[in-house]
Short mmCIF file of C-alpha atoms and ligand atoms in Angstrom, two decimals:
data_model
loop_
_atom_site.label_atom_id
_atom_site.label_comp_id
_atom_site.label_asym_id
_atom_site.label_seq_id
_atom_site.Cartn_x
_atom_site.Cartn_y
_atom_site.Cartn_z
CA MET A 1 0.00 0.00 0.00
CA LYS A 2 1.38 3.38 -1.02
CA LYS A 3 -0.05 6.72 0.02
CA VAL A 4 1.11 10.17 -0.98
CA VAL A 5 0.35 12.80 1.62
CA LYS A 6 0.36 16.52 0.95
CA PHE A 7 0.15 19.04 3.77
CA GLY A 8 -0.99 22.61 3.19
CA GLY A 9 0.58 25.73 4.64
CA SER A 10 -1.65 26.02 7.67
CA SER A 11 -0.79 22.40 8.58
CA LEU A 12 2.89 23.38 8.65
CA ALA A 13 2.77 26.92 9.94
CA SER A 14 4.44 26.20 13.31
CA ALA A 15 6.28 23.49 15.26
CA GLU A 16 3.01 22.60 16.94
CA GLN A 17 1.38 21.97 13.57
CA PHE A 18 4.43 20.01 12.39
CA LYS A 19 4.01 17.71 15.37
CA LYS A 20 0.41 16.95 14.41
CA VAL A 21 1.62 16.21 10.90
CA GLY A 22 4.36 13.93 12.24
CA ASP A 23 1.79 12.00 14.29
CA ILE A 24 -0.46 11.61 11.26
CA ILE A 25 2.36 10.30 9.07
CA ARG A 26 3.66 7.89 11.69
CA ALA A 27 0.18 6.54 12.34
CA ASP A 28 0.10 4.82 8.95
CA GLU A 29 3.08 3.00 7.43
CA ALA A 30 1.65 3.47 3.96
CA ARG A 31 2.20 7.25 4.16
CA ARG A 32 5.51 7.00 2.37
CA TYR A 33 5.75 10.09 0.19
CA VAL A 34 5.25 13.49 1.75
CA VAL A 35 4.66 16.74 -0.13
CA PRO A 36 4.87 19.84 2.09
CA SER A 37 3.76 23.40 1.35
CA ALA A 38 5.58 26.40 2.77
CA PRO A 39 4.63 27.56 6.29
CA GLY A 40 1.30 29.36 6.09
CA LYS A 41 -0.49 31.66 8.52
CA ARG A 42 -0.22 30.85 12.23
CA PHE A 43 -3.10 33.16 13.08
CA SER A 44 -5.40 35.45 11.15
CA GLY A 45 -3.46 38.51 10.11
CA ASP A 46 -0.20 36.53 9.89
CA THR A 47 1.72 36.41 6.59
CA LYS A 48 2.44 33.24 4.60
CA VAL A 49 6.11 32.55 4.03
CA THR A 50 5.44 32.41 0.26
CA ASP A 51 4.13 36.00 0.38
CA MET A 52 7.12 37.08 2.48
CA LEU A 53 9.41 35.57 -0.14
CA TYR A 54 7.70 37.33 -3.05
CA ASP A 55 7.92 40.58 -1.16
CA CYS A 56 11.54 40.11 -0.14
CA TYR A 57 12.53 39.22 -3.70
CA ALA A 58 10.73 42.27 -5.12
CA THR A 59 12.84 44.40 -2.77
CA ALA A 60 16.01 42.61 -3.88
CA GLU A 61 15.11 43.00 -7.52
CA SER A 62 14.59 46.71 -7.15
CA GLY A 63 18.14 46.94 -5.84
CA LYS A 64 17.15 47.88 -2.26
CA ALA A 65 18.43 46.26 0.93
CA PHE A 66 16.52 43.03 1.59
CA LYS A 67 18.54 41.37 4.37
CA THR A 68 16.12 42.32 7.15
CA LYS A 69 13.20 40.82 5.24
CA LEU A 70 15.15 37.64 4.55
CA GLY A 71 16.10 37.50 8.22
CA LYS A 72 12.41 37.55 9.18
CA ILE A 73 11.80 34.58 6.90
CA LYS A 74 14.70 32.70 8.48
CA GLU A 75 13.13 33.37 11.88
CA ARG A 76 9.97 31.54 10.81
CA TYR A 77 12.00 28.43 10.02
CA ASP A 78 14.26 28.73 13.05
CA GLU A 79 11.19 28.86 15.26
CA ILE A 80 9.95 25.59 13.77
CA ILE A 81 13.35 23.92 14.03
CA ALA A 82 13.71 24.97 17.67
CA GLY A 83 10.16 23.90 18.51
CA LEU A 84 10.82 20.47 17.09
CA GLY A 85 14.20 20.24 18.85
CA LEU A 86 15.99 19.38 15.62
CA ASP A 87 19.71 19.51 15.13
CA LEU A 88 19.51 21.49 11.91
CA ASP A 89 20.96 24.80 10.79
CA LEU A 90 19.69 26.51 7.65
CA SER A 91 22.32 29.29 7.68
CA LYS A 92 24.17 27.87 4.67
CA GLU A 93 20.93 27.57 2.73
CA PHE A 94 20.08 31.18 3.50
CA GLU A 95 23.52 32.33 2.34
CA VAL A 96 22.87 30.69 -1.02
CA ILE A 97 19.40 32.23 -1.20
CA GLU A 98 20.78 35.67 -0.40
CA LYS A 99 23.38 35.34 -3.14
CA ASN A 100 20.79 34.19 -5.64
CA PHE A 101 18.41 37.00 -4.72
CA SER A 102 21.21 39.51 -5.30
CA ALA A 103 21.89 37.84 -8.64
CA LYS A 104 18.17 38.21 -9.49
CA ALA A 105 17.40 34.52 -9.82
CA GLY A 106 13.73 35.22 -10.47
CA SER A 107 10.55 35.39 -8.43
CA ASP A 108 9.70 31.73 -9.11
CA TYR A 109 12.99 30.68 -7.60
CA ALA A 110 12.33 33.00 -4.66
CA ALA A 111 8.83 31.67 -3.96
CA SER A 112 9.93 28.06 -4.32
CA ARG A 113 12.33 28.41 -1.39
CA GLY A 114 9.34 28.30 0.93
CA GLU A 115 8.57 24.66 0.19
CA TYR A 116 12.22 23.77 -0.41
CA LEU A 117 13.26 24.78 3.11
CA ASN A 118 10.16 23.30 4.70
CA GLY A 119 10.94 20.07 2.86
CA ILE A 120 14.42 19.96 4.36
CA ILE A 121 12.97 20.39 7.86
CA MET A 122 10.26 17.81 7.23
CA ALA A 123 12.76 15.23 5.93
CA LYS A 124 14.96 15.73 8.95
CA TYR A 125 12.02 15.53 11.33
CA LEU A 126 10.67 12.32 9.82
CA GLY A 127 13.98 10.70 8.91
CA TYR A 128 12.85 10.49 5.27
CA GLU A 129 15.02 11.15 2.22
CA PHE A 130 14.80 14.71 0.81
CA LEU A 131 14.36 15.05 -2.94
CA ASP A 132 14.68 18.52 -4.49
CA SER A 133 11.70 18.90 -6.84
CA ALA A 134 13.89 20.92 -9.25
CA GLU A 135 15.59 17.63 -10.13
CA TYR A 136 12.45 15.54 -10.54
CA ILE A 137 9.56 17.72 -11.72
CA PHE A 138 9.91 19.29 -15.15
CA PHE A 139 8.44 22.03 -17.25
CA ALA A 140 8.53 22.29 -21.04
CA HIS A 141 9.86 25.38 -22.88
CA ASP A 142 6.38 26.86 -23.14
CA GLY A 143 5.99 26.74 -19.36
CA SER A 144 3.58 23.81 -19.32
CA PHE A 145 4.15 20.83 -17.06
CA ASN A 146 6.26 18.16 -18.78
CA ALA A 147 4.31 15.09 -17.69
CA GLU A 148 6.19 12.48 -19.69
CA LYS A 149 9.65 13.39 -18.48
CA THR A 150 8.50 13.88 -14.91
CA TYR A 151 6.67 10.58 -14.62
CA ASP A 152 9.69 8.79 -16.12
CA ILE A 153 12.34 10.35 -13.95
CA LEU A 154 10.40 10.75 -10.70
CA GLY A 155 8.72 7.37 -11.09
CA ASP A 156 12.09 5.69 -11.65
CA LYS A 157 13.69 7.41 -8.71
CA LEU A 158 10.88 6.60 -6.29
CA LYS A 159 11.01 2.91 -7.21
CA ASN A 160 14.19 2.81 -5.19
CA VAL A 161 13.24 5.16 -2.39
CA GLU A 162 11.10 3.73 0.36
CA ARG A 163 10.16 7.05 1.99
CA ALA A 164 10.76 10.58 0.77
CA VAL A 165 9.85 14.23 1.15
CA ILE A 166 9.28 16.03 -2.15
CA PRO A 167 8.56 19.76 -1.71
CA GLY A 168 5.43 21.09 -3.38
CA PHE A 169 4.83 24.01 -5.75
CA TYR A 170 7.91 23.93 -8.01
CA GLY A 171 10.00 22.08 -10.52
CA ALA A 172 12.46 23.22 -13.16
CA TYR A 173 13.02 23.65 -16.88
CA ASP A 174 15.49 21.34 -18.59
CA ASP A 175 18.30 23.81 -17.89
CA GLY A 176 17.59 23.72 -14.15
CA THR A 177 15.88 27.14 -13.91
CA VAL A 178 13.26 26.87 -11.18
CA LYS A 179 9.62 27.36 -12.08
CA THR A 180 6.55 27.24 -9.86
CA PHE A 181 3.01 26.17 -10.55
CA SER A 182 0.36 28.81 -9.95
CA ARG A 183 -0.53 29.71 -6.36
CA GLY A 184 -1.71 26.79 -4.27
CA GLY A 185 0.29 24.53 -6.59
CA SER A 186 1.54 22.09 -3.95
CA ASP A 187 -1.75 20.29 -4.52
CA VAL A 188 -0.59 19.69 -8.07
CA THR A 189 2.78 18.37 -6.93
CA GLY A 190 0.97 15.91 -4.67
CA SER A 191 -1.02 14.62 -7.63
CA ILE A 192 2.07 14.32 -9.76
CA VAL A 193 3.88 12.33 -7.10
CA ALA A 194 0.81 10.12 -6.62
CA ARG A 195 0.65 9.52 -10.35
CA SER A 196 4.40 8.82 -10.58
CA VAL A 197 4.36 6.10 -7.91
CA ARG A 198 0.87 4.91 -8.85
CA ALA A 199 -0.25 5.45 -5.31
CA ASP A 200 -3.31 3.74 -3.87
CA LEU A 201 -4.45 7.03 -2.37
CA TYR A 202 -3.50 10.70 -2.41
CA GLU A 203 -4.29 12.30 0.92
CA ASN A 204 -4.53 16.06 0.80
CA TRP A 205 -4.34 17.43 4.35
CA THR A 206 -5.65 20.90 4.98
CA ASP A 207 -7.54 22.86 7.63
CA VAL A 208 -11.09 21.87 6.72
CA SER A 209 -12.75 18.46 6.94
CA GLY A 210 -13.45 18.26 3.22
CA PHE A 211 -15.68 19.89 0.65
CA LEU A 212 -18.85 21.37 1.98
CA ILE A 213 -22.19 20.93 0.27
CA ALA A 214 -22.57 24.70 0.08
CA ASP A 215 -20.55 27.81 0.83
CA PRO A 216 -20.39 28.38 4.62
CA ARG A 217 -20.67 32.12 4.02
CA VAL A 218 -24.19 31.45 2.76
CA ILE A 219 -25.26 28.36 4.71
CA GLU A 220 -24.49 28.10 8.39
CA ASN A 221 -22.57 24.91 9.14
CA PRO A 222 -23.15 23.08 5.89
CA GLU A 223 -22.57 19.33 5.81
CA VAL A 224 -19.40 17.83 4.38
CA ILE A 225 -19.57 15.93 1.09
CA GLU A 226 -18.52 12.35 1.82
CA THR A 227 -17.84 11.16 -1.71
CA ILE A 228 -17.65 13.16 -4.90
CA THR A 229 -16.61 12.19 -8.42
CA TYR A 230 -13.94 14.07 -10.33
CA GLN A 231 -16.58 15.24 -12.75
CA GLU A 232 -18.84 16.63 -10.04
CA LEU A 233 -15.89 18.33 -8.44
CA ARG A 234 -14.96 19.99 -11.68
CA GLU A 235 -18.48 21.39 -12.02
CA LEU A 236 -18.50 22.73 -8.48
CA ALA A 237 -14.96 24.10 -8.64
CA TYR A 238 -15.77 25.89 -11.87
CA MET A 239 -18.61 27.61 -10.06
CA GLY A 240 -16.35 28.84 -7.33
CA ALA A 241 -16.02 26.08 -4.73
CA THR A 242 -12.35 25.90 -3.78
CA VAL A 243 -10.33 23.63 -1.56
CA LEU A 244 -8.13 21.92 -4.08
CA HIS A 245 -6.13 23.50 -6.91
CA GLU A 246 -8.05 23.03 -10.17
CA ASP A 247 -5.16 21.33 -11.96
CA ALA A 248 -4.66 18.81 -9.17
CA THR A 249 -7.23 16.35 -10.41
CA PHE A 250 -5.99 16.00 -13.98
CA PRO A 251 -2.99 13.71 -13.35
CA LEU A 252 -5.17 11.34 -11.32
CA ARG A 253 -8.54 11.23 -13.08
CA LYS A 254 -7.46 8.80 -15.73
CA GLU A 255 -5.49 6.63 -13.36
CA GLY A 256 -8.32 5.92 -10.98
CA ILE A 257 -6.33 7.18 -7.99
CA PRO A 258 -8.67 8.66 -5.38
CA ILE A 259 -7.96 11.83 -3.40
CA ASN A 260 -8.96 12.14 0.22
CA ILE A 261 -9.28 15.67 1.58
CA LYS A 262 -8.48 15.50 5.30
CA ASN A 263 -8.22 17.90 8.21
CA THR A 264 -4.86 18.03 10.03
CA ASN A 265 -6.58 19.50 13.08
CA LYS A 266 -9.25 16.79 13.13
CA PRO A 267 -7.63 13.70 11.67
CA GLU A 268 -10.45 11.48 12.91
CA ASP A 269 -12.91 13.15 10.49
CA LYS A 270 -13.39 11.12 7.33
CA GLY A 271 -13.09 14.10 5.04
CA THR A 272 -14.13 14.02 1.40
CA LEU A 273 -13.17 11.22 -0.95
CA ILE A 274 -12.79 12.22 -4.60
CA VAL A 275 -13.13 9.27 -6.94
CA GLY A 276 -13.35 8.52 -10.65
CA ASN A 277 -16.47 6.47 -10.30
CA THR A 278 -18.49 5.02 -7.52
CA CYS A 279 -21.62 3.02 -7.00
CA ALA A 280 -21.80 4.42 -3.47
CA LYS A 281 -25.21 5.97 -3.30
CA PRO A 282 -24.89 9.66 -2.54
CA LYS A 283 -26.30 10.66 0.83
CA TYR A 284 -28.53 13.25 -0.80
CA THR A 285 -29.84 13.58 -4.32
CA ILE A 286 -27.55 16.52 -4.82
CA THR A 287 -23.83 16.43 -4.09
CA GLY A 288 -23.21 20.15 -3.87
CA ILE A 289 -24.36 23.66 -4.69
CA ALA A 290 -22.06 26.42 -5.86
CA GLY A 291 -22.52 29.69 -7.61
CA LYS A 292 -21.09 32.96 -8.75
CA LYS A 293 -22.44 36.46 -9.00
CA GLY A 294 -21.70 39.12 -11.57
CA PHE A 295 -23.00 37.79 -14.86
CA CYS A 296 -24.66 39.57 -17.70
CA ALA A 297 -27.03 38.01 -20.24
CA VAL A 298 -27.06 39.10 -23.87
CA ASN A 299 -30.36 38.02 -25.33
CA ILE A 300 -30.51 37.91 -29.11
CA GLU A 301 -33.70 37.45 -31.12
CA LYS A 302 -34.23 36.79 -34.77
CA ASP A 303 -37.21 35.35 -36.59
CA MET A 304 -36.49 31.95 -38.10
CA MET A 305 -33.20 31.75 -36.22
CA ASN A 306 -33.61 28.03 -35.88
CA SER A 307 -33.26 27.45 -39.59
CA GLU A 308 -30.39 29.84 -40.21
CA ILE A 309 -27.29 27.71 -40.29
CA GLY A 310 -24.28 29.47 -38.80
CA PHE A 311 -26.25 31.99 -36.72
CA GLY A 312 -24.78 30.79 -33.44
CA ARG A 313 -21.27 30.87 -34.82
CA LYS A 314 -21.68 34.46 -36.01
CA VAL A 315 -22.95 35.59 -32.62
CA LEU A 316 -20.18 33.85 -30.76
CA GLN A 317 -17.65 35.25 -33.21
CA ALA A 318 -18.52 38.72 -31.95
CA PHE A 319 -17.57 37.67 -28.42
CA GLU A 320 -14.45 35.89 -29.55
CA ASP A 321 -13.25 38.92 -31.49
CA SER A 322 -13.32 40.95 -28.28
CA GLY A 323 -11.56 38.21 -26.35
CA ILE A 324 -14.56 37.39 -24.17
CA SER A 325 -15.28 33.82 -23.17
CA PHE A 326 -18.90 32.84 -22.73
CA GLU A 327 -20.20 30.82 -19.82
CA HIS A 328 -23.55 29.47 -21.03
CA VAL A 329 -25.61 29.70 -24.15
CA PRO A 330 -29.19 28.59 -23.55
CA SER A 331 -31.29 28.94 -26.66
CA GLY A 332 -34.94 28.97 -27.70
CA ILE A 333 -36.52 28.71 -31.14
CA ASP A 334 -35.91 32.29 -32.17
CA THR A 335 -33.72 33.41 -29.26
CA MET A 336 -30.28 32.76 -28.05
CA THR A 337 -28.80 34.05 -24.82
CA VAL A 338 -25.12 34.38 -24.09
CA PHE A 339 -24.03 34.57 -20.47
CA VAL A 340 -20.76 36.36 -19.86
CA HIS A 341 -18.91 37.76 -16.87
CA GLN A 342 -20.11 41.30 -16.45
CA SER A 343 -16.64 42.60 -15.60
CA ASP A 344 -15.17 41.12 -18.83
CA PHE A 345 -18.07 42.31 -20.92
CA GLU A 346 -18.56 45.88 -19.74
CA GLU A 347 -15.36 47.14 -21.28
CA HIS A 348 -16.18 45.72 -24.72
CA GLU A 349 -19.96 46.01 -24.59
CA GLN A 350 -20.53 48.43 -27.48
CA GLN A 351 -18.01 46.73 -29.70
CA VAL A 352 -19.60 43.31 -29.15
CA LEU A 353 -23.11 44.64 -29.77
CA ALA A 354 -22.03 46.34 -32.97
CA ASP A 355 -20.31 43.16 -34.11
CA ILE A 356 -23.39 41.03 -33.40
CA HIS A 357 -25.49 43.44 -35.46
CA ARG A 358 -22.99 43.40 -38.29
CA LEU A 359 -22.31 39.66 -38.33
CA ALA A 360 -25.68 38.13 -37.46
CA GLN A 361 -28.23 40.84 -38.24
CA PRO A 362 -30.61 40.01 -35.39
CA ASP A 363 -34.06 41.58 -34.95
CA SER A 364 -33.24 42.73 -31.44
CA ILE A 365 -30.70 42.49 -28.66
CA ASP A 366 -31.64 42.83 -25.06
CA LEU A 367 -29.27 43.02 -22.07
CA ALA A 368 -29.79 41.93 -18.48
CA SER A 369 -27.13 42.56 -15.86
CA ASP A 370 -26.42 41.73 -12.19
CA LEU A 371 -27.24 38.07 -12.58
CA ALA A 372 -25.95 35.12 -10.60
CA LEU A 373 -25.53 31.54 -11.75
CA ILE A 374 -26.07 28.68 -9.35
CA ALA A 375 -25.02 25.12 -10.16
CA VAL A 376 -26.81 22.26 -8.47
CA VAL A 377 -24.57 19.27 -9.02
CA GLY A 378 -25.06 15.61 -8.30
CA ARG A 379 -24.64 12.20 -9.87
CA GLY A 380 -27.74 11.19 -7.92
CA MET A 381 -29.95 13.46 -10.04
CA LYS A 382 -29.73 11.16 -13.01
CA SER A 383 -31.75 8.40 -11.48
CA THR A 384 -34.09 10.48 -9.39
CA ARG A 385 -37.37 11.73 -10.67
CA GLY A 386 -38.52 15.17 -9.71
CA THR A 387 -35.19 16.79 -8.86
CA ALA A 388 -35.83 19.77 -11.10
CA GLY A 389 -39.36 19.99 -9.74
CA ARG A 390 -38.07 20.19 -6.19
CA ILE A 391 -35.50 22.81 -7.06
CA PHE A 392 -37.98 25.07 -8.77
CA SER A 393 -40.78 24.69 -6.27
CA SER A 394 -38.33 25.53 -3.46
CA LEU A 395 -37.30 28.64 -5.36
CA ALA A 396 -40.90 29.61 -5.97
CA HIS A 397 -41.67 29.25 -2.27
CA ALA A 398 -38.72 31.45 -1.47
CA HIS A 399 -40.02 34.07 -3.93
CA VAL A 400 -37.01 33.74 -6.17
CA ASN A 401 -37.60 34.48 -9.80
CA VAL A 402 -35.69 32.09 -12.07
CA ARG A 403 -34.16 33.93 -15.03
CA MET A 404 -32.46 31.02 -16.76
CA ILE A 405 -32.39 27.23 -16.63
CA ASP A 406 -29.76 25.04 -18.19
CA GLN A 407 -29.52 21.30 -17.70
CA GLY A 408 -26.74 19.44 -19.45
CA SER A 409 -27.71 16.13 -20.98
CA SER A 410 -25.37 14.36 -18.56
CA GLU A 411 -27.99 15.22 -15.92
CA LEU A 412 -25.14 15.93 -13.56
CA ASN A 413 -25.78 19.58 -13.28
CA ILE A 414 -28.67 22.02 -13.35
CA ILE A 415 -27.66 25.62 -13.73
CA ILE A 416 -30.04 28.35 -12.66
CA GLY A 417 -29.77 32.05 -13.31
CA VAL A 418 -31.22 34.41 -10.70
CA SER A 419 -30.62 38.05 -9.93
CA ASN A 420 -27.59 38.83 -7.74
CA ALA A 421 -29.93 40.00 -5.01
CA ASP A 422 -31.60 36.57 -4.82
CA PHE A 423 -28.35 34.61 -4.72
CA ASP A 424 -28.20 33.71 -1.02
CA LYS A 425 -31.93 33.16 -0.77
CA ALA A 426 -31.87 30.75 -3.69
CA ILE A 427 -28.96 28.71 -2.34
CA LYS A 428 -30.64 28.47 1.08
CA ALA A 429 -33.87 27.28 -0.48
CA ILE A 430 -32.15 24.55 -2.49
CA TYR A 431 -29.98 23.44 0.43
CA ASP A 432 -33.00 23.21 2.68
CA ILE A 433 -35.13 21.18 0.33
CA PHE A 434 -32.42 18.58 -0.35
CA VAL A 435 -30.38 18.49 2.85
CA THR A 436 -32.26 19.98 5.77
CA VAL A 437 -35.65 18.56 4.87
CA GLN A 438 -34.45 15.21 3.66
CA LEU A 439 -37.32 13.56 1.85
N1 LIG B 1 3.06 28.05 -0.96
C1 LIG B 1 2.42 28.20 -2.22
C2 LIG B 1 1.30 29.24 -2.12
O1 LIG B 1 1.14 29.86 -1.08
C3 LIG B 1 1.93 26.92 -2.79
C4 LIG B 1 1.00 26.12 -1.90
O2 LIG B 1 0.91 26.38 -0.72
O3 LIG B 1 0.36 25.20 -2.41
O4 LIG B 1 0.61 29.47 -3.06
#
């Protein structure tokens, strides 16, 4: 049994947190490959080491004195080392970092030092081998992740290493120049390591007990999702639910390696299991609800639109020409509506409207702004009659006017457009009908 375990910044923010992590790893022999983030916030208002590094490097790059800032970063690590009682001195490492900052090694290099140094501490603390991700995780010339080379080299290496710490967030180009993933990218490293060793499970340890059915800012104490498929997760994440980096599922989806989101501060909680497929019956008909505000609907009408081949393409061309991506395109017989992010659209509004007129010659165009989209997602909807009926009657009871309905043929997702002002009310109504008042 092989497990890859990734720990987020808040799980490694202090010696006290490190000790919890150590206990978790030692509690299960299968936890052989450890991917740490950089130390995160110890308390609200604290600064993540990654942010301190970006800031320190910006100072260095502008030619100003940066030693005090670097010293503050070293203090964060020294505090952890002392708290763990380790015989470890990072002074030499910091000398190298200082030299490289002066030589303007780049902000990716700078930010990557957060996980690099934490990895050294973690390896020492656990007695695991330390592997520098710059030597095992690769990027192609165009900046994309080089999966083939990485899986070859890292997979080969780990065949011969029983237990290792592989820092998250970064890798390198072929010439050794360090590059990071986007923010929160240690999640991605964890997936890559899990894929490379063909792990049985990728445990992603954070400070929440999994994905919640709805946003806790809208629903008080929402329940945790026990099991979710990759596909459902993608739908919810797209609509704004975040816990895991978006790119973290891609290396694992095809391999059938599940991810378990776990809480370092409550390891006994089961967390959320993310799987490719499951016949486990979902607890509720819906798996989750997520949504975003700030959309605008461009409603286009033209008589006989349904028989005009190419009409849709011409309309969408107008958006493409202004570099605007569309979110949804529900259509009727003689109408077609394009949902776009209001903030993207506003700037190009007149240009897009003129282009639609020129390209598609519609009878009329009508705009509606300040709309929200809510996605009700669940594999359980497919086999359950009346899901849509329950959603819409709950909304009617809550006096929410539905402005748009879009159900994909996969029956995994029903998307509802409401006005921004009705957003919270609508989510509460849907949550209540499926979760609170379990039928
Ligand atoms: N430390 C990096 C960040 O703050 C990467 C990570 O934590 O996953 O974005």
